[in-house]
Coordinates of C-alpha atoms in Angstrom, one line a residue:
M1 CA 51.8 -43.5 -104.9
V2 CA 54.1 -46.2 -103.2
F3 CA 56.4 -44.6 -100.6
P4 CA 59.8 -46.2 -99.8
I5 CA 59.8 -47.1 -96.0
K6 CA 62.2 -44.3 -95.3
N7 CA 60.0 -41.8 -96.9
I8 CA 56.9 -43.1 -95.0
F9 CA 58.9 -42.5 -91.6
V10 CA 59.9 -39.0 -92.8
L11 CA 56.2 -38.2 -93.8
W12 CA 54.9 -39.7 -90.5
C13 CA 57.4 -37.5 -88.6
A14 CA 56.3 -34.4 -90.3
L15 CA 52.7 -35.0 -89.7
A16 CA 53.0 -36.3 -86.2
P17 CA 56.4 -35.2 -84.7
L18 CA 55.4 -36.7 -81.1
A19 CA 55.2 -40.1 -82.5
C20 CA 59.0 -39.7 -83.6
Y21 CA 60.1 -37.3 -80.7
G22 CA 57.6 -38.9 -78.4
F23 CA 58.7 -37.9 -74.8
K24 CA 55.9 -35.5 -73.7
S25 CA 57.7 -33.5 -70.9
G26 CA 54.6 -31.6 -70.1
E27 CA 53.1 -34.7 -68.7
F28 CA 55.6 -35.5 -66.1
K29 CA 57.1 -33.6 -63.0
T30 CA 60.5 -32.0 -62.7
C31 CA 62.1 -31.5 -59.4
E32 CA 60.8 -27.8 -59.4
M33 CA 57.2 -29.1 -59.6
N34 CA 57.8 -31.6 -56.6
N35 CA 57.8 -29.4 -53.5
F36 CA 59.7 -32.0 -51.5
C37 CA 62.7 -31.9 -54.2
T38 CA 62.5 -28.1 -54.2
R39 CA 62.7 -27.7 -50.4
N40 CA 65.6 -30.1 -50.2
R41 CA 67.7 -29.3 -53.2
G42 CA 67.5 -25.6 -52.2
R43 CA 69.3 -26.5 -48.7
E44 CA 72.9 -25.4 -48.2
R45 CA 74.5 -26.7 -45.2
G46 CA 71.7 -27.3 -42.5
Q47 CA 71.7 -26.8 -38.9
P48 CA 74.3 -29.6 -37.4
W49 CA 72.9 -32.6 -36.0
E50 CA 74.8 -34.2 -33.1
I51 CA 75.0 -37.2 -31.0
L52 CA 73.8 -36.9 -27.3
G53 CA 76.0 -39.0 -25.0
K54 CA 77.6 -42.2 -26.2
F55 CA 76.8 -45.2 -28.2
S56 CA 75.6 -48.4 -26.5
F57 CA 75.2 -52.0 -27.6
H58 CA 72.0 -53.9 -28.1
G59 CA 71.7 -57.5 -28.8
S60 CA 74.0 -60.6 -27.7
K61 CA 77.6 -61.0 -28.4
G62 CA 78.0 -63.7 -31.1
S63 CA 74.7 -63.0 -32.9
G64 CA 75.5 -59.5 -34.0
L65 CA 75.8 -56.3 -31.7
V66 CA 73.8 -53.3 -32.9
A67 CA 75.5 -49.9 -31.8
R68 CA 72.8 -47.4 -30.9
A69 CA 72.9 -43.6 -29.9
T70 CA 70.5 -40.8 -29.8
V71 CA 70.9 -37.9 -32.2
I72 CA 69.1 -34.5 -32.7
D73 CA 68.7 -31.8 -35.0
T74 CA 70.0 -28.8 -33.0
S75 CA 67.3 -26.5 -34.4
T76 CA 64.7 -28.8 -32.8
P77 CA 66.1 -30.8 -30.2
Q78 CA 62.8 -31.7 -28.8
A79 CA 62.3 -34.4 -31.7
P80 CA 65.2 -37.0 -31.0
Y81 CA 66.1 -39.8 -33.4
T82 CA 67.7 -43.1 -33.1
L83 CA 70.9 -44.0 -35.0
E84 CA 71.9 -47.5 -35.3
L85 CA 75.0 -49.2 -36.8
S86 CA 75.2 -53.0 -37.7
A87 CA 77.5 -54.9 -39.8
Y88 CA 77.0 -58.1 -42.0
I89 CA 78.8 -60.8 -43.6
P90 CA 80.8 -60.3 -46.0
G91 CA 81.3 -56.7 -44.9
A92 CA 78.4 -54.5 -45.5
V93 CA 77.6 -51.8 -42.9
R94 CA 74.0 -50.6 -42.2
I95 CA 73.3 -47.0 -41.0
K96 CA 69.7 -46.6 -39.8
M97 CA 68.2 -43.5 -38.5
K98 CA 64.5 -42.9 -37.6
P99 CA 62.4 -41.2 -35.0
A100 CA 63.0 -42.3 -31.4
P101 CA 60.0 -44.0 -29.5
P102 CA 57.2 -43.4 -29.4
K103 CA 57.3 -42.0 -32.8
D104 CA 59.4 -44.6 -34.3
K105 CA 56.3 -46.4 -36.0
S106 CA 55.2 -43.3 -37.5
R107 CA 57.3 -43.5 -40.8
F108 CA 57.1 -46.3 -43.5
E109 CA 60.0 -48.8 -43.3
V110 CA 60.7 -51.1 -46.3
S111 CA 60.2 -54.8 -45.7
D112 CA 60.3 -57.9 -47.7
V113 CA 63.4 -56.7 -49.7
L114 CA 66.3 -57.9 -47.7
V115 CA 66.9 -61.7 -47.5
D116 CA 65.5 -63.7 -44.9
S117 CA 68.6 -64.9 -43.7
L118 CA 70.1 -61.4 -43.0
P119 CA 69.8 -61.7 -39.3
S120 CA 71.9 -64.6 -39.1
K121 CA 74.7 -62.6 -41.0
E122 CA 75.0 -60.0 -38.4
L123 CA 78.6 -59.5 -37.3
D124 CA 80.1 -58.4 -33.9
W125 CA 82.5 -55.6 -34.2
D126 CA 86.1 -56.7 -33.9
A127 CA 86.9 -53.7 -31.7
Y128 CA 85.5 -50.3 -30.7
H129 CA 86.2 -47.1 -28.9
F130 CA 83.7 -45.1 -27.2
G131 CA 84.8 -41.5 -26.9
D132 CA 83.0 -38.1 -26.1
E133 CA 83.8 -36.6 -29.6
K134 CA 84.4 -39.6 -31.7
T135 CA 83.4 -43.1 -31.6
I136 CA 85.4 -45.8 -33.8
F137 CA 84.2 -49.3 -34.8
Q138 CA 86.5 -51.8 -36.3
L139 CA 85.4 -54.6 -38.8
G140 CA 88.6 -56.4 -40.4
D141 CA 90.3 -53.8 -42.4
T142 CA 87.3 -51.4 -42.3
E143 CA 87.0 -48.7 -39.5
V144 CA 83.7 -46.7 -39.2
V145 CA 84.5 -43.3 -37.6
I146 CA 81.7 -41.3 -36.2
T147 CA 82.1 -37.6 -35.4
H148 CA 79.6 -36.6 -32.8
S149 CA 79.2 -33.1 -33.5
P150 CA 78.4 -32.1 -36.2
L151 CA 77.4 -35.7 -36.9
R152 CA 79.5 -37.4 -39.7
L153 CA 80.2 -40.9 -40.4
E154 CA 83.1 -42.2 -42.4
T155 CA 84.3 -45.6 -43.6
V156 CA 88.0 -46.1 -43.9
V157 CA 89.1 -49.2 -45.8
G158 CA 92.8 -50.2 -45.8
G159 CA 93.7 -46.6 -44.7
K160 CA 91.7 -45.0 -47.6
P161 CA 88.6 -43.0 -47.0
G162 CA 85.5 -44.8 -48.6
V163 CA 82.1 -43.5 -47.9
V164 CA 81.2 -40.5 -46.0
F165 CA 77.9 -39.8 -44.5
N166 CA 76.8 -36.0 -44.0
E167 CA 80.2 -34.7 -45.0
R168 CA 78.3 -31.5 -46.3
N169 CA 75.8 -31.4 -43.5
L170 CA 72.8 -31.7 -45.6
L171 CA 71.0 -34.4 -43.4
N172 CA 67.4 -33.4 -43.1
Y173 CA 64.3 -35.0 -41.6
E174 CA 61.2 -32.9 -42.0
H175 CA 59.6 -33.6 -38.7
L176 CA 56.3 -35.0 -38.7
R177 CA 53.5 -32.7 -37.5
D178 CA 50.5 -33.8 -35.3
S179 CA 48.2 -31.4 -37.1
K180 CA 48.4 -28.7 -39.6
Q181 CA 49.8 -25.5 -38.3
D182 CA 48.6 -21.9 -39.2
S183 CA 52.2 -21.1 -40.4
D184 CA 52.5 -24.0 -42.8
P185 CA 52.5 -23.0 -46.4
P186 CA 49.5 -24.4 -48.5
E187 CA 52.0 -26.9 -50.3
F188 CA 52.9 -28.8 -47.2
W189 CA 49.3 -30.3 -47.2
E190 CA 48.3 -30.1 -50.9
E191 CA 50.1 -30.2 -54.2
K192 CA 48.7 -29.5 -57.6
F193 CA 49.8 -30.9 -61.0
K194 CA 47.8 -30.3 -64.1
S195 CA 44.2 -31.4 -63.2
H196 CA 45.2 -33.5 -60.3
T197 CA 45.4 -32.6 -56.6
D198 CA 47.5 -34.5 -54.1
T199 CA 46.1 -34.3 -50.7
I200 CA 49.1 -35.0 -48.2
K201 CA 47.6 -36.5 -45.2
R202 CA 50.5 -36.6 -43.0
G203 CA 52.0 -33.2 -44.2
P204 CA 55.7 -32.8 -45.3
Q205 CA 57.9 -35.8 -44.3
S206 CA 60.7 -35.9 -46.6
I207 CA 64.2 -36.9 -45.9
M208 CA 67.7 -35.8 -47.4
L209 CA 71.3 -37.1 -46.9
D210 CA 74.5 -36.4 -48.6
V211 CA 77.0 -39.3 -49.2
S212 CA 80.6 -38.5 -50.5
F213 CA 83.1 -40.8 -52.1
P214 CA 86.6 -39.1 -51.4
S215 CA 88.6 -41.9 -52.9
A216 CA 86.5 -42.5 -56.1
E217 CA 86.8 -41.3 -59.6
E218 CA 83.3 -42.0 -60.9
V219 CA 80.0 -43.2 -59.7
Y220 CA 77.6 -45.7 -61.5
G221 CA 74.2 -47.0 -61.1
I222 CA 70.9 -45.8 -59.7
P223 CA 69.0 -47.3 -62.7
E224 CA 66.9 -46.8 -64.8
H225 CA 68.0 -43.9 -66.9
A226 CA 68.9 -43.3 -70.3
T227 CA 72.3 -41.8 -69.8
S228 CA 75.9 -42.4 -69.7
F229 CA 77.5 -45.5 -67.7
A230 CA 79.5 -43.1 -65.5
L231 CA 76.9 -40.7 -64.1
N232 CA 77.2 -37.1 -65.3
P233 CA 77.1 -34.3 -62.6
T234 CA 73.7 -32.8 -62.2
K235 CA 74.8 -29.8 -59.7
G236 CA 77.9 -27.9 -59.4
K237 CA 79.9 -25.0 -60.9
G238 CA 78.3 -24.1 -64.1
I239 CA 75.9 -27.1 -63.9
N240 CA 72.2 -27.1 -62.8
S241 CA 70.5 -29.8 -64.5
E242 CA 67.6 -31.8 -63.3
P243 CA 68.5 -34.4 -60.7
Y244 CA 68.2 -38.2 -61.4
R245 CA 64.6 -39.2 -60.6
L246 CA 63.8 -42.6 -59.3
F247 CA 60.0 -43.0 -59.7
N248 CA 58.6 -46.0 -61.4
L249 CA 56.5 -44.8 -64.5
D250 CA 55.2 -46.5 -67.7
V251 CA 57.0 -44.3 -70.1
F252 CA 58.4 -46.0 -73.2
E253 CA 59.3 -42.7 -74.8
Y254 CA 62.4 -41.2 -73.4
L255 CA 65.2 -38.7 -74.0
H256 CA 68.8 -39.5 -74.6
E257 CA 71.2 -38.2 -71.9
S258 CA 68.3 -37.5 -69.6
P259 CA 68.1 -38.0 -65.8
F260 CA 64.4 -38.6 -65.9
G261 CA 63.4 -42.0 -64.6
L262 CA 62.1 -45.0 -66.8
Y263 CA 60.2 -47.8 -65.8
G264 CA 62.0 -49.0 -62.7
S265 CA 64.1 -47.5 -59.9
I266 CA 67.1 -49.3 -58.1
P267 CA 68.7 -47.0 -55.5
V268 CA 72.1 -48.4 -55.6
L269 CA 75.2 -46.3 -56.4
M270 CA 78.7 -47.9 -56.9
A271 CA 81.9 -45.8 -56.7
H272 CA 85.2 -46.7 -58.3
G273 CA 88.7 -45.5 -57.9
K274 CA 92.3 -46.8 -57.8
G275 CA 92.6 -49.3 -55.3
L276 CA 89.2 -48.9 -53.8
S277 CA 85.5 -49.6 -54.8
T278 CA 82.6 -48.9 -52.6
G279 CA 78.7 -48.5 -52.9
V280 CA 75.5 -47.5 -51.1
F281 CA 72.0 -48.9 -51.2
W282 CA 69.3 -46.6 -50.0
L283 CA 66.5 -48.7 -48.7
N284 CA 63.5 -46.5 -49.4
A285 CA 60.3 -46.9 -51.5
A286 CA 59.1 -43.4 -52.0
E287 CA 59.7 -41.2 -55.0
M288 CA 63.4 -39.8 -54.9
Y289 CA 65.9 -37.7 -56.5
V290 CA 69.6 -38.2 -56.6
D291 CA 72.0 -35.2 -57.3
I292 CA 75.5 -35.9 -58.3
S293 CA 78.4 -33.2 -58.1
R294 CA 81.9 -33.1 -57.7
H295 CA 84.2 -31.9 -54.5
E296 CA 85.3 -28.3 -55.4
T297 CA 89.0 -29.1 -54.5
T298 CA 89.5 -32.9 -55.1
N299 CA 86.9 -33.4 -57.9
A300 CA 85.9 -36.5 -56.1
P301 CA 82.2 -37.6 -56.6
E302 CA 79.4 -36.7 -54.3
S303 CA 75.8 -37.6 -53.9
A304 CA 72.6 -36.1 -52.3
W305 CA 69.7 -38.3 -51.8
M306 CA 66.1 -36.8 -51.5
S307 CA 63.1 -39.1 -50.7
E308 CA 59.4 -37.9 -50.2
S309 CA 58.9 -40.0 -47.1
G310 CA 60.2 -43.0 -45.3
I311 CA 63.3 -43.3 -43.0
I312 CA 67.1 -43.2 -43.6
D313 CA 68.3 -46.7 -44.0
L314 CA 71.6 -46.8 -45.8
F315 CA 73.8 -49.9 -46.5
V316 CA 77.5 -49.2 -47.3
M317 CA 79.2 -51.7 -49.4
T318 CA 82.9 -51.3 -48.2
G319 CA 84.5 -53.2 -50.9
P320 CA 87.4 -53.0 -51.5
T321 CA 87.1 -54.4 -55.0
P322 CA 84.3 -54.1 -57.4
A323 CA 83.5 -57.9 -57.2
K324 CA 83.6 -57.7 -53.2
A325 CA 81.1 -54.6 -53.3
V326 CA 78.7 -56.5 -55.5
E327 CA 78.8 -59.4 -53.3
Q328 CA 78.2 -57.3 -50.2
Y329 CA 75.1 -55.9 -52.0
S330 CA 73.9 -59.2 -53.2
S331 CA 74.3 -60.6 -49.8
L332 CA 71.5 -58.1 -48.7
T333 CA 69.0 -58.4 -51.4
G334 CA 69.8 -62.1 -52.8
M335 CA 71.5 -63.1 -55.9
T336 CA 69.8 -63.1 -59.4
D337 CA 68.2 -66.4 -60.0
L338 CA 69.3 -68.5 -62.8
P339 CA 66.6 -68.4 -65.4
P340 CA 65.2 -71.7 -66.8
L341 CA 67.1 -72.6 -69.8
F342 CA 64.5 -71.9 -72.4
A343 CA 64.1 -68.4 -71.2
I344 CA 67.6 -67.4 -72.6
G345 CA 66.5 -68.5 -76.2
Y346 CA 64.8 -66.4 -78.8
H347 CA 61.2 -65.1 -77.7
Q348 CA 58.6 -64.2 -80.4
C349 CA 56.2 -61.3 -79.2
R350 CA 53.9 -58.9 -80.8
W351 CA 50.8 -56.9 -80.3
N352 CA 48.9 -58.9 -81.2
Y353 CA 48.2 -62.3 -82.6
R354 CA 44.7 -62.5 -84.3
D355 CA 43.7 -66.1 -83.3
E356 CA 44.9 -69.8 -82.9
A357 CA 45.4 -70.1 -86.6
D358 CA 47.7 -67.2 -86.5
I359 CA 49.8 -68.7 -83.7
A360 CA 50.0 -71.8 -85.5
A361 CA 51.1 -70.2 -88.7
V362 CA 53.8 -68.1 -87.0
D363 CA 55.1 -71.3 -85.2
A364 CA 55.2 -73.1 -88.6
G365 CA 56.8 -70.3 -90.2
F366 CA 59.9 -70.2 -88.1
D367 CA 60.4 -74.0 -88.7
E368 CA 59.9 -73.6 -92.6
N369 CA 62.5 -70.8 -92.5
Q370 CA 64.9 -72.9 -90.2
M371 CA 64.8 -70.1 -87.4
P372 CA 65.0 -71.4 -84.0
Y373 CA 62.9 -70.0 -81.3
D374 CA 61.9 -71.2 -77.8
V375 CA 58.9 -68.9 -76.7
I376 CA 55.8 -67.1 -78.1
W377 CA 54.0 -64.6 -76.1
L378 CA 50.3 -63.4 -76.1
D379 CA 49.5 -59.8 -75.4
I380 CA 46.1 -58.7 -73.9
E381 CA 44.0 -59.5 -76.9
H382 CA 44.0 -63.2 -76.3
T383 CA 41.6 -62.6 -73.3
N384 CA 37.8 -62.3 -73.0
G385 CA 37.3 -58.6 -73.1
K386 CA 40.7 -57.9 -71.3
R387 CA 39.8 -60.0 -68.2
Y388 CA 43.0 -61.6 -67.2
M389 CA 43.3 -65.3 -66.9
T390 CA 40.5 -65.8 -69.5
W391 CA 40.4 -66.7 -73.2
D392 CA 38.5 -65.1 -76.2
Q393 CA 36.2 -68.0 -76.9
H394 CA 35.8 -67.0 -80.5
L395 CA 39.5 -66.4 -81.4
F396 CA 41.1 -68.7 -78.8
P397 CA 38.6 -71.4 -78.2
N398 CA 41.0 -74.3 -77.7
P399 CA 43.8 -72.9 -75.4
V400 CA 45.0 -76.3 -74.3
S401 CA 45.5 -77.8 -77.6
M402 CA 47.0 -74.6 -78.9
Q403 CA 49.7 -74.9 -76.1
E404 CA 50.1 -78.7 -76.6
G405 CA 50.9 -77.6 -80.5
I406 CA 53.5 -75.3 -79.2
S407 CA 55.0 -77.5 -76.6
N408 CA 55.2 -80.5 -78.9
H409 CA 57.9 -78.5 -80.6
R410 CA 59.7 -78.2 -77.3
R411 CA 58.5 -74.5 -77.0
K412 CA 56.6 -72.5 -74.3
M413 CA 54.0 -70.0 -74.3
V414 CA 53.5 -66.9 -72.2
T415 CA 50.4 -64.8 -71.5
I416 CA 50.0 -61.4 -70.1
V417 CA 48.6 -60.5 -66.7
D418 CA 48.4 -57.0 -65.3
P419 CA 47.6 -55.8 -61.7
H420 CA 44.6 -53.6 -62.8
I421 CA 41.2 -55.6 -62.8
K422 CA 38.3 -54.8 -65.0
R423 CA 35.3 -53.6 -63.1
T424 CA 32.5 -55.7 -64.3
Q425 CA 30.1 -57.9 -62.4
D426 CA 30.5 -60.6 -64.8
Y427 CA 34.3 -61.1 -64.0
G428 CA 34.7 -63.6 -60.9
I429 CA 38.1 -62.2 -60.0
H430 CA 36.6 -58.6 -59.7
T431 CA 33.6 -59.7 -57.6
E432 CA 35.7 -61.9 -55.3
A433 CA 38.4 -59.2 -54.9
T434 CA 35.6 -56.7 -54.1
S435 CA 33.9 -58.9 -51.5
L436 CA 37.3 -59.6 -49.8
G437 CA 38.4 -55.9 -49.8
H438 CA 41.6 -56.7 -51.9
Y439 CA 41.8 -53.4 -53.9
V440 CA 43.8 -50.3 -53.0
K441 CA 41.5 -47.7 -51.6
D442 CA 41.3 -44.1 -52.6
K443 CA 41.8 -41.4 -50.0
D444 CA 38.2 -41.6 -49.0
G445 CA 38.3 -45.3 -48.2
K446 CA 36.5 -46.5 -51.2
D447 CA 37.9 -48.9 -53.9
Y448 CA 40.3 -46.9 -56.1
E449 CA 39.2 -46.7 -59.7
G450 CA 41.4 -45.8 -62.6
W451 CA 41.5 -46.1 -66.2
C452 CA 43.6 -48.9 -68.1
W453 CA 43.4 -51.2 -70.9
P454 CA 40.1 -52.7 -69.8
G455 CA 38.6 -49.3 -69.2
S456 CA 37.5 -48.7 -65.7
S457 CA 39.6 -50.8 -63.4
S458 CA 40.7 -51.3 -59.6
Y459 CA 44.2 -52.3 -58.6
L460 CA 45.0 -55.2 -56.2
D461 CA 46.9 -54.1 -53.0
F462 CA 49.9 -56.3 -53.4
T463 CA 51.5 -54.6 -50.4
S464 CA 49.1 -57.0 -48.4
P465 CA 50.5 -60.5 -48.0
T466 CA 46.9 -61.8 -47.8
V467 CA 46.2 -60.4 -51.3
R468 CA 49.5 -61.6 -52.6
A469 CA 48.6 -65.3 -51.4
W470 CA 45.1 -65.1 -52.9
W471 CA 46.4 -63.8 -56.3
G472 CA 49.1 -66.5 -56.3
S473 CA 46.3 -69.2 -55.7
K474 CA 44.8 -68.0 -59.1
F475 CA 47.5 -69.4 -61.1
G476 CA 46.9 -73.0 -60.4
L477 CA 46.0 -75.2 -63.3
D478 CA 42.6 -75.8 -61.7
K479 CA 41.9 -72.0 -61.4
Y480 CA 43.4 -70.6 -64.4
I481 CA 41.2 -72.4 -67.0
G482 CA 42.8 -73.4 -70.3
S483 CA 46.5 -73.1 -68.7
T484 CA 49.0 -75.9 -68.8
K485 CA 52.4 -76.7 -67.4
D486 CA 54.1 -75.2 -70.4
L487 CA 52.3 -71.8 -69.9
F488 CA 54.2 -68.9 -68.2
I489 CA 53.2 -65.3 -67.0
W490 CA 54.1 -61.9 -68.0
N491 CA 53.5 -59.5 -65.3
D492 CA 53.2 -56.0 -66.9
M493 CA 52.0 -52.4 -66.4
N494 CA 53.0 -52.7 -62.7
E495 CA 54.7 -49.3 -62.1
P496 CA 51.5 -49.1 -61.7
S497 CA 50.3 -47.8 -64.9
V498 CA 46.9 -45.7 -64.7
F499 CA 46.0 -44.0 -67.9
N500 CA 44.2 -41.1 -66.1
G501 CA 46.2 -40.8 -63.2
P502 CA 49.0 -38.1 -62.4
E503 CA 51.9 -38.9 -64.5
V504 CA 50.1 -42.0 -65.8
T505 CA 50.2 -43.7 -62.4
M506 CA 48.4 -43.9 -59.1
P507 CA 47.6 -41.0 -57.0
K508 CA 50.1 -40.7 -54.0
A509 CA 47.2 -40.3 -51.6
A510 CA 45.7 -43.7 -52.5
V511 CA 45.8 -46.1 -49.2
H512 CA 47.5 -49.5 -49.1
H513 CA 47.6 -52.2 -46.4
G514 CA 48.6 -50.9 -42.9
D515 CA 47.1 -47.4 -43.8
W516 CA 50.3 -46.4 -45.7
E517 CA 49.9 -44.0 -48.5
H518 CA 50.8 -44.7 -52.1
R519 CA 53.6 -42.1 -51.9
D520 CA 55.3 -44.3 -49.2
V521 CA 55.3 -47.7 -51.3
H522 CA 55.2 -46.5 -54.9
N523 CA 58.6 -48.0 -56.0
L524 CA 57.8 -51.3 -54.3
Y525 CA 54.4 -52.0 -56.0
G526 CA 55.9 -53.8 -59.1
Y527 CA 58.2 -55.8 -56.8
Y528 CA 55.3 -57.2 -54.7
V529 CA 53.3 -57.9 -58.0
H530 CA 56.3 -60.2 -58.6
M531 CA 56.1 -61.7 -55.2

């Protein structure tokens, strides 16, 4: 019997419904299953934080003066924190808060994301007033007003309130413990999900901060989610959905109108209202959740940010226009590079082309049918047994001439490269990475092993600049044998994807360069692969 395409689809859905409605919610965590999220989301107004004494300036006038003060959680005044305020061209304000010395190095701080030239963009404050109850900094049309007790920071732009830090007094730092305490609940040090156990070496260390936008009507951003452009509330009167999750995962199935995170995470929230547009950038690489709500009286949008580890490092884009707010953000992380001209044409890609003859036939077929295209992609099957930067000698025995056949038509080729490396002694990249100690370690200090396309694999530790330099050298024409100047690279699976790992990714207890756990750097891993 011959089925029409539509009937085949209906039959397939009836026999295998997950293939049609494929999001497997039981395979992934919710906030309730993440103890750090549950602890923070359940908070109402916490114990107030307050500034001790007054702000002081650090640095030299003319090259950016950083305002610094000591703050405490009044419930644990023995654990002081340092609050820093700085400003940058063309109008971004940085609010940074972390443990005071000697514990200032005890938490992970994101590096390599901000532009190298950022220190040269630091501004002196135009004016300031140090008071006992309030401190005010002036920067052009923007004022930063800090209330000392309870701690509250507000930007005022052209007389309009822009962004308010700790308006609802939800600020929370889970103070680092020197050791496990008898009164600690078990989930402080160990968390279970399905068959996986997460050993939390440093104990609970999450952070939370509420950020409000009193002059805004809607908020946008914090991609990547399959939801409406203007973000729907996740908490409030009659609303209690999942918060928006930012945790990089290799999940191609997804639900429509869901706060569940997809492949990438960009912790930037933009707020727009009549006459004022602002935004915030939360510089943190750990798993995070963001609640969106509405002010009970004014209906203005509010947000609450919860990260599993790290420090509070918040950039405020003061606006006042959408274009200015975007300019302020791009001045921090850099502008998007213009792609090469060929990259904006049509790309042909499928899993998978059989061999060189198949490639030649597809290439010729486009010409025969007068269909323009610029790039053809090769997925994993072109390699020798899923060893990246190799070629299957039976199916792709002449990679250079194959590429020349493509480039003679003014086209390019792309091959796939993943961060997991096949564990086999006949693969030089693996043996070299092993001998040099370039792999991510498990919690016991051994090379971490996970399962991905090649089978048993280890994962290069791209958080290490030494590993990045070593890996980058492998793409030279003299190292990547069979490559040409018209071959380009597809970086894939760098969430990182681990088929047998918790939530299809790497265990949070895995250890990276600098003795930081994967929980600290997870959302940075793919970024470092690209570097």
